[in-house]
PDB file of C-alpha atoms in Angstrom:
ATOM      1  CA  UNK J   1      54.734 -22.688  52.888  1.00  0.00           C
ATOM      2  CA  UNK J   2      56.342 -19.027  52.477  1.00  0.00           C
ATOM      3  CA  UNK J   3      56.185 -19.495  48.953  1.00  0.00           C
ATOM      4  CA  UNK J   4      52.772 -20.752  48.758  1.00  0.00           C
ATOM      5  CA  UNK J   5      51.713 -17.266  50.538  1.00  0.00           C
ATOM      6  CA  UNK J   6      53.793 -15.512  48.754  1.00  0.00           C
ATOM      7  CA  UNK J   7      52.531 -16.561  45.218  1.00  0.00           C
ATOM      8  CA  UNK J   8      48.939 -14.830  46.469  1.00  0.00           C
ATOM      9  CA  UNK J   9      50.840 -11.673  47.115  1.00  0.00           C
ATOM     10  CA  UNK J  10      51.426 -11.380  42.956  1.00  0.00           C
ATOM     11  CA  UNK J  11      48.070 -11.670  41.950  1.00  0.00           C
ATOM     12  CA  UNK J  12      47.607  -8.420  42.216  1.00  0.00           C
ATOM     13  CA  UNK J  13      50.050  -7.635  39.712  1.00  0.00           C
ATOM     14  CA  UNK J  14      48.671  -9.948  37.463  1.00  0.00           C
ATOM     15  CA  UNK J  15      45.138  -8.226  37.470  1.00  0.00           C
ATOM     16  CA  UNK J  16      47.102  -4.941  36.643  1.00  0.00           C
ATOM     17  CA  UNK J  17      48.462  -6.638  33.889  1.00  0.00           C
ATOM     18  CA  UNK J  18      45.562  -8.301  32.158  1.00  0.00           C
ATOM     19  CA  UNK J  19      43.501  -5.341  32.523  1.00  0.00           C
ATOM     20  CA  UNK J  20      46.186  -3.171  30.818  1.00  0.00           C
ATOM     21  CA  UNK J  21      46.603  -6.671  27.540  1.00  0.00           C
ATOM     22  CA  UNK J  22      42.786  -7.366  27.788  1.00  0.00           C
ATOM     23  CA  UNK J  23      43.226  -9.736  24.411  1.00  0.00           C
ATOM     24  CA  UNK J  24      43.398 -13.150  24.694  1.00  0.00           C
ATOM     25  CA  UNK J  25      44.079 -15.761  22.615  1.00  0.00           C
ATOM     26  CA  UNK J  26      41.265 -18.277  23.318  1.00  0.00           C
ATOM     27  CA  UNK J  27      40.392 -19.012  19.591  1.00  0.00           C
ATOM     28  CA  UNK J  28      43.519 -21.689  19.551  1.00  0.00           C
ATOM     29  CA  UNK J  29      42.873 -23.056  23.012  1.00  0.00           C
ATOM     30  CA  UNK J  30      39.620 -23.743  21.661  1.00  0.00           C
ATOM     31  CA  UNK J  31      40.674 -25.497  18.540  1.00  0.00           C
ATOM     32  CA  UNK J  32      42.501 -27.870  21.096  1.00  0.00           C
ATOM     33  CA  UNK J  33      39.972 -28.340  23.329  1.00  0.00           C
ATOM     34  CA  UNK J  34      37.147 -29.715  20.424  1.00  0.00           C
ATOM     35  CA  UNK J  35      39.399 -33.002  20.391  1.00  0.00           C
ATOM     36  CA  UNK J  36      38.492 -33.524  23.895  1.00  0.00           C
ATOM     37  CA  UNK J  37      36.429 -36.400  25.748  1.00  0.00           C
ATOM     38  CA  UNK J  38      33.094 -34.641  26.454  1.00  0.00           C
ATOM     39  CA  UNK J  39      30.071 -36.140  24.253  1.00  0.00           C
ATOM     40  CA  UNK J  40      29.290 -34.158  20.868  1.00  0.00           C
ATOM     41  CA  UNK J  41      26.741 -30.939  21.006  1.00  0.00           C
ATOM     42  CA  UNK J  42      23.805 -32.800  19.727  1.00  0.00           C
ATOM     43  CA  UNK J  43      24.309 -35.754  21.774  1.00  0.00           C
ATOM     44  CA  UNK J  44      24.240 -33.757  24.916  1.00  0.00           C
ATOM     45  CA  UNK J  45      21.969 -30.963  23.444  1.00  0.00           C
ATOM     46  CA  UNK J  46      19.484 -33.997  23.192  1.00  0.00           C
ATOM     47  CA  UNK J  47      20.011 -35.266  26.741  1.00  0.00           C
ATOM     48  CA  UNK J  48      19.345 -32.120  28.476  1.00  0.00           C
ATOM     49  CA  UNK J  49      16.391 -30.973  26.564  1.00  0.00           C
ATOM     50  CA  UNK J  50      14.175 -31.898  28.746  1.00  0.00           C
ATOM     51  CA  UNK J  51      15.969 -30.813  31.914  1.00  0.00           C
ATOM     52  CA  UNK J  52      14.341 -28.336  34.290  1.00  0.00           C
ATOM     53  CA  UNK J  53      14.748 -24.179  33.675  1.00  0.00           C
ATOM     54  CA  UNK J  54      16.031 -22.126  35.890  1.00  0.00           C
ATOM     55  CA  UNK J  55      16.927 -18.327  36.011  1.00  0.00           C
ATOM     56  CA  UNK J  56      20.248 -17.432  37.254  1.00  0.00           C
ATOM     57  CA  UNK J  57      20.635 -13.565  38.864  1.00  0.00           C
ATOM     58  CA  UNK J  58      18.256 -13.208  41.022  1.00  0.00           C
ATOM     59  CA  UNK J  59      17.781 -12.920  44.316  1.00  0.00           C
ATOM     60  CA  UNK J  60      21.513 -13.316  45.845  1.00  0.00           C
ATOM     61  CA  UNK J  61      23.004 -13.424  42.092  1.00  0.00           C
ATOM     62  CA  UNK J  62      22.742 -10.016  42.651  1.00  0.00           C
ATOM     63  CA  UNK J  63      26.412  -9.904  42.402  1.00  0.00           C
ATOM     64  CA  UNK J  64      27.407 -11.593  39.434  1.00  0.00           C
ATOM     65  CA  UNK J  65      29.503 -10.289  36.966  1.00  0.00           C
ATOM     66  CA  UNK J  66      27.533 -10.348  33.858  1.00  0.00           C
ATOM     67  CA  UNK J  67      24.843  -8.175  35.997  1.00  0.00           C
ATOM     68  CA  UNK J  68      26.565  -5.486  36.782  1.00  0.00           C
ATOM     69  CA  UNK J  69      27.091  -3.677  33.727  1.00  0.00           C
ATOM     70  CA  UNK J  70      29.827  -1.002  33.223  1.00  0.00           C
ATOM     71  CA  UNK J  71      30.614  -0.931  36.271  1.00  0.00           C
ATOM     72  CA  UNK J  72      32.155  -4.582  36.086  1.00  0.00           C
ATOM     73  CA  UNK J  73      34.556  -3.899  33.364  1.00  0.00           C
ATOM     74  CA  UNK J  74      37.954  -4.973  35.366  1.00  0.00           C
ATOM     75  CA  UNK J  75      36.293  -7.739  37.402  1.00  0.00           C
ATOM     76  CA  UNK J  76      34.853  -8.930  33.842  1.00  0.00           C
ATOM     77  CA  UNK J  77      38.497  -8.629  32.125  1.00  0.00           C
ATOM     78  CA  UNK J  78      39.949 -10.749  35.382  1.00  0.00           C
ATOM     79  CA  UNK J  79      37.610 -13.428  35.075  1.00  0.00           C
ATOM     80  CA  UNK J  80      38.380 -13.729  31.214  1.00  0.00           C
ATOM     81  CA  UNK J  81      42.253 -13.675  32.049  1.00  0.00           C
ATOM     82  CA  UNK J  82      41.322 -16.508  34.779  1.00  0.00           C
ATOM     83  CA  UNK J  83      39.208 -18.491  32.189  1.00  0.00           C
ATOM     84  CA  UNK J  84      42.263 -18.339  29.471  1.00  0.00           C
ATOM     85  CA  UNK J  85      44.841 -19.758  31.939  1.00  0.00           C
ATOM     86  CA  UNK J  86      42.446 -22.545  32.940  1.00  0.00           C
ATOM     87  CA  UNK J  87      42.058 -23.531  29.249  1.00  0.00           C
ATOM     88  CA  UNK J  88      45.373 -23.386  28.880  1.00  0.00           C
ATOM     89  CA  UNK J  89      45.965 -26.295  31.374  1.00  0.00           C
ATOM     90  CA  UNK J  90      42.747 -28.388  29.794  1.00  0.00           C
ATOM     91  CA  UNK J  91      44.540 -28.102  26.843  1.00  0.00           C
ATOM     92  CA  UNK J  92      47.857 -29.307  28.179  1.00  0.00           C
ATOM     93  CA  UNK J  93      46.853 -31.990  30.900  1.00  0.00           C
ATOM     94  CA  UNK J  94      42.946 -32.822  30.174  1.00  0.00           C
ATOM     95  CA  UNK J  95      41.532 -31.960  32.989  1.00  0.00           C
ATOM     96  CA  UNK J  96      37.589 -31.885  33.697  1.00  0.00           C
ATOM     97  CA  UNK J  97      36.455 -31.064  36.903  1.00  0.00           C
ATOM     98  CA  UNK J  98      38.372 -27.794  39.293  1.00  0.00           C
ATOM     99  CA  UNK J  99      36.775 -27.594  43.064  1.00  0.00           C
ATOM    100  CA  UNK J 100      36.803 -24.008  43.936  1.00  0.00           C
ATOM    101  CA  UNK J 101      37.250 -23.504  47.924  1.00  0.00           C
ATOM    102  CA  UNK J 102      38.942 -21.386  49.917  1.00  0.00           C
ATOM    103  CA  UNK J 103      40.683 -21.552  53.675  1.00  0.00           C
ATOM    104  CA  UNK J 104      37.437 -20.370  56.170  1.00  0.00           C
ATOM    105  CA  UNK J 105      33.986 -18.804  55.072  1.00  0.00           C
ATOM    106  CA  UNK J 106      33.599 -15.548  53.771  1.00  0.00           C
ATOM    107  CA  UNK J 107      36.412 -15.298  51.016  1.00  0.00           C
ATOM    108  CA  UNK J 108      33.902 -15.306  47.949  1.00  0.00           C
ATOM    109  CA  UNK J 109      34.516 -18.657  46.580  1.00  0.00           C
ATOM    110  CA  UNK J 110      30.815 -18.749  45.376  1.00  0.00           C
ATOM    111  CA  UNK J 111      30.659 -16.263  43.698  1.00  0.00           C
ATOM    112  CA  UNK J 112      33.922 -16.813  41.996  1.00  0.00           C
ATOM    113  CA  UNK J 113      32.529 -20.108  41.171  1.00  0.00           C
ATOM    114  CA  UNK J 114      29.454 -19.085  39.554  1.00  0.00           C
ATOM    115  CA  UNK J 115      31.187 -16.092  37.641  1.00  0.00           C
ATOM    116  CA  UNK J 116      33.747 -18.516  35.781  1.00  0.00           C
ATOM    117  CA  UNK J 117      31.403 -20.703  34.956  1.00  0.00           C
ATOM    118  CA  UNK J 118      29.648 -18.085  33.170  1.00  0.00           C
ATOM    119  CA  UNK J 119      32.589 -16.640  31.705  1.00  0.00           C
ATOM    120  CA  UNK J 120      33.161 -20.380  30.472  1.00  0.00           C
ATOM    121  CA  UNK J 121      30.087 -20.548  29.171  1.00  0.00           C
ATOM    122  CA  UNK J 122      30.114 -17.372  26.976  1.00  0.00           C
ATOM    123  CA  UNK J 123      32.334 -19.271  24.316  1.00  0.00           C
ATOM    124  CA  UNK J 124      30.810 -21.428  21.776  1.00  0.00           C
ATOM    125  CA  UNK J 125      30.404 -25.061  22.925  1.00  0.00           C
ATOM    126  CA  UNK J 126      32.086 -24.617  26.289  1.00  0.00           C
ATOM    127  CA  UNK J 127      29.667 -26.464  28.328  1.00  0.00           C
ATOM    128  CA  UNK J 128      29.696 -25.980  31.745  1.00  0.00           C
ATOM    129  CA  UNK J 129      28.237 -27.527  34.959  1.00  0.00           C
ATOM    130  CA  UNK J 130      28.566 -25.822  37.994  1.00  0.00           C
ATOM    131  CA  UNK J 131      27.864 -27.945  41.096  1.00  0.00           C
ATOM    132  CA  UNK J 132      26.884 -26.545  44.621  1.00  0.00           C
ATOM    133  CA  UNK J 133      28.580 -28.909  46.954  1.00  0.00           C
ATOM    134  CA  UNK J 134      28.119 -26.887  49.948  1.00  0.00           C
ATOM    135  CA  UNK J 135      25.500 -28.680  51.162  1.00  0.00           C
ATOM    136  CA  UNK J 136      25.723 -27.063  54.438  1.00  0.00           C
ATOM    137  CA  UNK J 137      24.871 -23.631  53.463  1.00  0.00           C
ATOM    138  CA  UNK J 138      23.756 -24.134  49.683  1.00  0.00           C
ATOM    139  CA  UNK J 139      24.988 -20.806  48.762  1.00  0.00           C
ATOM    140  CA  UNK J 140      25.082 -21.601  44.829  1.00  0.00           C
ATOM    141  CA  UNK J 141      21.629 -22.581  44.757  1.00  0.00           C
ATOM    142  CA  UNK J 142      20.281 -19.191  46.796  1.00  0.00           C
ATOM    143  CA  UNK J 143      21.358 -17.637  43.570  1.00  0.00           C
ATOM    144  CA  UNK J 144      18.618 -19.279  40.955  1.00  0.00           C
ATOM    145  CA  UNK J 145      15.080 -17.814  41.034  1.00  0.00           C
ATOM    146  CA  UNK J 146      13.710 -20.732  43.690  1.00  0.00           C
ATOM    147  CA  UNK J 147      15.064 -23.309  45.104  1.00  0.00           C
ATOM    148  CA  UNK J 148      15.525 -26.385  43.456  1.00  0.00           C
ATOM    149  CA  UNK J 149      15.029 -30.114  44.312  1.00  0.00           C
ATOM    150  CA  UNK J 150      16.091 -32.888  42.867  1.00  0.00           C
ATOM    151  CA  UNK J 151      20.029 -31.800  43.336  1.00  0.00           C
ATOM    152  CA  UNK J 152      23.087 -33.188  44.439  1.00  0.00           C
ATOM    153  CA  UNK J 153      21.917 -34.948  47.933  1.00  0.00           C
ATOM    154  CA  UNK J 154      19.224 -36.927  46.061  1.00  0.00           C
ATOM    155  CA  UNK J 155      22.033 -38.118  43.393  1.00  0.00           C
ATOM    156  CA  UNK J 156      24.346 -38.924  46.213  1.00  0.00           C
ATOM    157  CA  UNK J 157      21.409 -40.677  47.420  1.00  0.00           C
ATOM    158  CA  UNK J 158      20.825 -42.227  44.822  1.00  0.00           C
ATOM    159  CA  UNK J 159      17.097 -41.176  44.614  1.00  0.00           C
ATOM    160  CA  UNK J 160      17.380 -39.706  41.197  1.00  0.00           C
ATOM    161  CA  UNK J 161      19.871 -40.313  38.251  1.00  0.00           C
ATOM    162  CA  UNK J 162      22.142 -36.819  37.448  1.00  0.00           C
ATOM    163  CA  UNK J 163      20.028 -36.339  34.321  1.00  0.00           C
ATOM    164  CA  UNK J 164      16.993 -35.714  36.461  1.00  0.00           C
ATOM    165  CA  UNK J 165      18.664 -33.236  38.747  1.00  0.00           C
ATOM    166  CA  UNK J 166      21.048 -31.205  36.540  1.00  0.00           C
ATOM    167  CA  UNK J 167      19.075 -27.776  35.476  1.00  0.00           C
ATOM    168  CA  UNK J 168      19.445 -25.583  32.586  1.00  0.00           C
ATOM    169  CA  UNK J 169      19.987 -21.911  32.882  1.00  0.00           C
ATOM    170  CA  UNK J 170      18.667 -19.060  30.954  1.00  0.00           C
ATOM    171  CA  UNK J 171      22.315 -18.412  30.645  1.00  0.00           C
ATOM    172  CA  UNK J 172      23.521 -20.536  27.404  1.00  0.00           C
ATOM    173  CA  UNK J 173      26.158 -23.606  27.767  1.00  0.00           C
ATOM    174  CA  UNK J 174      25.655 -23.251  32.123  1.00  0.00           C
ATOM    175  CA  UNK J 175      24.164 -25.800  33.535  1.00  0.00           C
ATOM    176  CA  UNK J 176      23.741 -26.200  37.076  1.00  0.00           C
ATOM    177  CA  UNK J 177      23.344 -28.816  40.128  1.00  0.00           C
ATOM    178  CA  UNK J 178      21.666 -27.202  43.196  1.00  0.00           C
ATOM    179  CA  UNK J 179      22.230 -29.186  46.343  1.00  0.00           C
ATOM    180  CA  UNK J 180      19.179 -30.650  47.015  1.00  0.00           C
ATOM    181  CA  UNK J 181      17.109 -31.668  49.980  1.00  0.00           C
ATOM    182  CA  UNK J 182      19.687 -32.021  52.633  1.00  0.00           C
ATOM    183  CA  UNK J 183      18.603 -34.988  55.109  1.00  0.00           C
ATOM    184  CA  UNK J 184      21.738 -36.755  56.436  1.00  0.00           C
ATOM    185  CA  UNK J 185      25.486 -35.969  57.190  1.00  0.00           C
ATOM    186  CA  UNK J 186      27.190 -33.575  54.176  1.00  0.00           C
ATOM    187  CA  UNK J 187      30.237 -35.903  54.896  1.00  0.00           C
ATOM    188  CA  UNK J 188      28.391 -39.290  55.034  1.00  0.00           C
ATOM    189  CA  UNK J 189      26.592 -38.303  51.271  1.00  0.00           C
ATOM    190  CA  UNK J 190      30.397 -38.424  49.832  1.00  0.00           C
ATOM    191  CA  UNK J 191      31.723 -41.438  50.997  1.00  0.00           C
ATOM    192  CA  UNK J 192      31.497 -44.764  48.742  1.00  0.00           C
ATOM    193  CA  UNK J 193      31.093 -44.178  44.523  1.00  0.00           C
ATOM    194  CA  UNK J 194      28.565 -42.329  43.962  1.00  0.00           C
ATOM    195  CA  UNK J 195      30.159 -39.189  43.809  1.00  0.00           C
ATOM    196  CA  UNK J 196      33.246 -40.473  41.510  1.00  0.00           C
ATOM    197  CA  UNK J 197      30.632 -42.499  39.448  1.00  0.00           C
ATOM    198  CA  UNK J 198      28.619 -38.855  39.101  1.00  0.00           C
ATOM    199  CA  UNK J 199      32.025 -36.663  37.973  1.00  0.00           C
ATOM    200  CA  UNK J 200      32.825 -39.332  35.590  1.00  0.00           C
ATOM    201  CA  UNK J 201      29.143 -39.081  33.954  1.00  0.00           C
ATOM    202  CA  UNK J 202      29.544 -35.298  34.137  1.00  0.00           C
ATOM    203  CA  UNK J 203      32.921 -35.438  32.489  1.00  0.00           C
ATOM    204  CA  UNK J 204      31.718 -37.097  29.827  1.00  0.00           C
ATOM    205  CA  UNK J 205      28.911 -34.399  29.083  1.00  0.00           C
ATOM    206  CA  UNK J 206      30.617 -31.162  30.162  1.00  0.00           C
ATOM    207  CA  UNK J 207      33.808 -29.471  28.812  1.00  0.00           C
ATOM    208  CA  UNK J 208      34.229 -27.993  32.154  1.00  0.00           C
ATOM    209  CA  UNK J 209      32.388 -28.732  35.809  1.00  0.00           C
ATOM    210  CA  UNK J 210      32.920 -26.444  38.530  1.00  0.00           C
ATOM    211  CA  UNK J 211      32.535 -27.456  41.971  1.00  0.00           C
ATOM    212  CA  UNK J 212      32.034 -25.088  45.442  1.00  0.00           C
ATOM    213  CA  UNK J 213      32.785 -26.617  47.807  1.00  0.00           C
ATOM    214  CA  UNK J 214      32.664 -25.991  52.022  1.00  0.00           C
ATOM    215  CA  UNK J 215      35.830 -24.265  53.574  1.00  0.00           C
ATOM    216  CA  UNK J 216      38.752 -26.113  53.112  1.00  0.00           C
ATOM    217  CA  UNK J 217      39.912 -26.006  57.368  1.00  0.00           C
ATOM    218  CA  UNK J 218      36.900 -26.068  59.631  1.00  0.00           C
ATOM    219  CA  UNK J 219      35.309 -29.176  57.885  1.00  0.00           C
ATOM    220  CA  UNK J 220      36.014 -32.918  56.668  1.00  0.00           C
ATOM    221  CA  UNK J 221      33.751 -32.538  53.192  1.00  0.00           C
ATOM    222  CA  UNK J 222      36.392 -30.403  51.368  1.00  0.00           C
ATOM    223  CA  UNK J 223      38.937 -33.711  51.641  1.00  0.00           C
ATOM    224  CA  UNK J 224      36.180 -36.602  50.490  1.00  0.00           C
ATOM    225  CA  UNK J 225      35.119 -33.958  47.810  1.00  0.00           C
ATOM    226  CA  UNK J 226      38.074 -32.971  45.996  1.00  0.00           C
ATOM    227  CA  UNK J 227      39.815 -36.336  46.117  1.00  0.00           C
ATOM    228  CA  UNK J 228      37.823 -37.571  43.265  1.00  0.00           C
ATOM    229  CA  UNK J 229      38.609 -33.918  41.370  1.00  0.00           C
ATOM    230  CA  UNK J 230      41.237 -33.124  38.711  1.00  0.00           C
ATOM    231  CA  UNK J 231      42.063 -29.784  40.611  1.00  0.00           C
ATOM    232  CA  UNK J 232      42.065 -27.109  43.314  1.00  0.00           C
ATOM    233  CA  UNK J 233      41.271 -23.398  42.851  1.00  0.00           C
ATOM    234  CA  UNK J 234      41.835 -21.863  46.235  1.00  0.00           C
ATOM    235  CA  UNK J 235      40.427 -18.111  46.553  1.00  0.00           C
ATOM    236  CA  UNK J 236      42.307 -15.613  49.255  1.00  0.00           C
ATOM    237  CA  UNK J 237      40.020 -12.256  49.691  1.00  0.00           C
ATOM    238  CA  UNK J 238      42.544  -9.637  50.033  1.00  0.00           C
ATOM    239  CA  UNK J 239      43.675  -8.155  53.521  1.00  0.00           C
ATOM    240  CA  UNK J 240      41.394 -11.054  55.057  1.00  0.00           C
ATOM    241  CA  UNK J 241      43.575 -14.433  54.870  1.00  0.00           C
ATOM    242  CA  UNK J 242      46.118 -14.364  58.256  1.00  0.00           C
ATOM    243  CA  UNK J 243      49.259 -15.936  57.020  1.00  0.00           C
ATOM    244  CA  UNK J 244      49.077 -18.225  59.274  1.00  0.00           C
ATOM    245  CA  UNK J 245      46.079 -19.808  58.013  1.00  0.00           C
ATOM    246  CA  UNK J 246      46.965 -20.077  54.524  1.00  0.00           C
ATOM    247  CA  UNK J 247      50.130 -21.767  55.727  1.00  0.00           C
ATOM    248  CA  UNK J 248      47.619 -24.510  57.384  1.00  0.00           C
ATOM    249  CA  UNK J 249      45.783 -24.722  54.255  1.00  0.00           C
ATOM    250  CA  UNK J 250      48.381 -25.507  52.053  1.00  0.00           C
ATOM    251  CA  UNK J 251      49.247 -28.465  54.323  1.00  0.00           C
ATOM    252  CA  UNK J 252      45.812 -29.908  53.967  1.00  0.00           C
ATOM    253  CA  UNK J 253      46.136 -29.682  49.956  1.00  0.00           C
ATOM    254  CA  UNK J 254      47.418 -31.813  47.716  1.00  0.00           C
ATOM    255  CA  UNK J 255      50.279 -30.151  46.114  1.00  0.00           C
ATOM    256  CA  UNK J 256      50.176 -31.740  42.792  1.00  0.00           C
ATOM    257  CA  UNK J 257      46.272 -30.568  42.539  1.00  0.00           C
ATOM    258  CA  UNK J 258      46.307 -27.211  43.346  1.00  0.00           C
ATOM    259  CA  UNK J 259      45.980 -25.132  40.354  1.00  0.00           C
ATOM    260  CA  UNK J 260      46.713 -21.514  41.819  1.00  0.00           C
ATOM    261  CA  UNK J 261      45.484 -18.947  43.873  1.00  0.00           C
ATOM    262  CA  UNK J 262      42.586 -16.474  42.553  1.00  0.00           C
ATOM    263  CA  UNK J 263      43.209 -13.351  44.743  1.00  0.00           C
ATOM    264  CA  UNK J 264      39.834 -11.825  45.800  1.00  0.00           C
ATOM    265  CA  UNK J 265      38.284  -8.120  45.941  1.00  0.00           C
ATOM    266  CA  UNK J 266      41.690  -6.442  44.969  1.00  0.00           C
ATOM    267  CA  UNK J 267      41.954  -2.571  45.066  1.00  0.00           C
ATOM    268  CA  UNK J 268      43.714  -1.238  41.633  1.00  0.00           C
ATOM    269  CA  UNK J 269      44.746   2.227  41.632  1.00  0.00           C
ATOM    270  CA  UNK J 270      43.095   3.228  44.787  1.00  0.00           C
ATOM    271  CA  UNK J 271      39.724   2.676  43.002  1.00  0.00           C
ATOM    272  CA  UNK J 272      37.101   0.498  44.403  1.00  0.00           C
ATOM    273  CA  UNK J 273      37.483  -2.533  42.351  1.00  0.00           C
ATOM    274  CA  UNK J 274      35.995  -5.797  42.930  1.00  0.00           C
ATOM    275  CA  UNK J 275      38.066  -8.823  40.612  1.00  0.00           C
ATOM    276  CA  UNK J 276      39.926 -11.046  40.501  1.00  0.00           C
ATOM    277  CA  UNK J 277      43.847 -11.882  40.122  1.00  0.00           C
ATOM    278  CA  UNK J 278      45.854 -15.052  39.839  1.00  0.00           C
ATOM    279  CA  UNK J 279      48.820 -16.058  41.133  1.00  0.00           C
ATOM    280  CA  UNK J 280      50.037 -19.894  40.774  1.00  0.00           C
ATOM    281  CA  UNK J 281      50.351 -21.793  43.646  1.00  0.00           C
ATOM    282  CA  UNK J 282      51.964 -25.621  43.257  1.00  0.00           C
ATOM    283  CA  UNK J 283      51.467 -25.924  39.171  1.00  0.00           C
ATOM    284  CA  UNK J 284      53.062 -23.664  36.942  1.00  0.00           C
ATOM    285  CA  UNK J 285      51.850 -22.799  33.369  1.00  0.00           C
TER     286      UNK J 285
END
């Protein structure tokens, strides 16, 4: 468990480290990612033209990294060095869909979520969904223009089919599943198949889908949501995670699908600097 903590404690390094190499060498990651599984541009360009349009930014997007201009030059370079380690791994083992979490509220797993996925999505046929699964405070979704229904309680209720509830975004190659009308038990919508049946269809149409999901400790949805995932991306703000209670979250994970550890709102250089590290947790690269 020591080392599990520990591994958080380098991501800071790491950040110094990318931002000082910012190249990265995505164009041959990409080359081995085209022979994957996920249908062919026009075959899913033709699917999703007539899905719903959203705006992504507004309102509590506020935040985003693509939004903030200069002044999100490191956190930008962080994200990119986070995105190039993650291909890495597709490349090597396959792997489709990452559930983003984190040990209690308030670590910024949202927003790390939605600022990969664009990150993702700035390459050329990286298509990305990125699912709000927090269906208990549907903070994903507060970050398109209006809320948005169908989403992902209708699909897990089987009241509409995916195609009808996935959105596009004025962002190109992001799609996006809001969470929907919430009327019953988070919990109760992920038991049975539904939700494997819906990753499978998604993994078939997406290079990458990104899932937020609730706090990993306080509540039973993280377990019935990331069982039917490829991997875990667990974020740790910085001087806010007690030892004790990453110790307790690394007992509740499964050790052979954690990914790593994205260290949150670092300072570099005694700067203000809001980004993002990585240090590996269970799977090593």
């Amino acid at each position: 468990m020591s080392k599990f903590f520990n591994e958080t404690q380098k991501a800071n390094q790491w950040a110094q480290q990318k931002l000082a190499n910012p190249e990265m060498d995505v164009k041959e990651i990409l080359d081995s990612l085209k022979q994957g599984p996920a249908a062919s541009p026009q075959a899913a360009e033709s699917r999703f033209n007539q899905s719903r349009q959203v705006q992504v930014g507004n309102g509590n997007g506020a935040r985003l990294v693509l939004n903030q201009g200069d002044a999100s030059k490191a956190a930008l370079e962080a994200y990119r060095g986070l995105r190039t380690r993650l291909m890495r791994m597709q490349a090597k083992t396959g792997l489709r869909s990452i559930v983003v979490s984190s040990s209690l509220p308030g670590e910024g797993k949202t927003l790390t979520t939605m600022n990969l996925g664009l990150c993702y999505a700035q390459l050329p046929q990286q298509r990305v969904l990125v699912i709000d699964a927090d269906l208990r405070t549907c903070g994903l979704t507060s970050m398109l223009d209006h809320p948005s229904t169908p989403g992902l309680a209708e699909v897990l209720a089987g009241e509409v089919t995916p195609d009808d509830a996935i959105v596009a975004t004025n962002q190109k190659n992001l799609f996006m599943l809001p969470a929907g009308t919430v009327l019953s038990s988070p919990p109760e919508l992920f038991t049975g198949t539904r939700w494997q049946e819906f990753l499978a269809h998604c993994s078939e149409m997406f290079k990458l889908v990104l899932i937020d999901t609730p706090p990993i400790l306080p509540l039973a949805d993280f377990e019935l949501i990331s069982a039917a995932c490829d991997g875990v991306l667990m974020v740790v703000r910085a001087h806010h995670g007690q030892r004790e209670t990453l110790q307790k979250t690394a007992g509740a994970l499964d050790p052979k699908k954690l990914l790593g550890v994205v260290f949150n709102a670092t300072d570099l250089g005694g700067k203000d600097y809001y980004g993002y590290g990585y240090g590996y947790g269970a799977n090593k690269s």
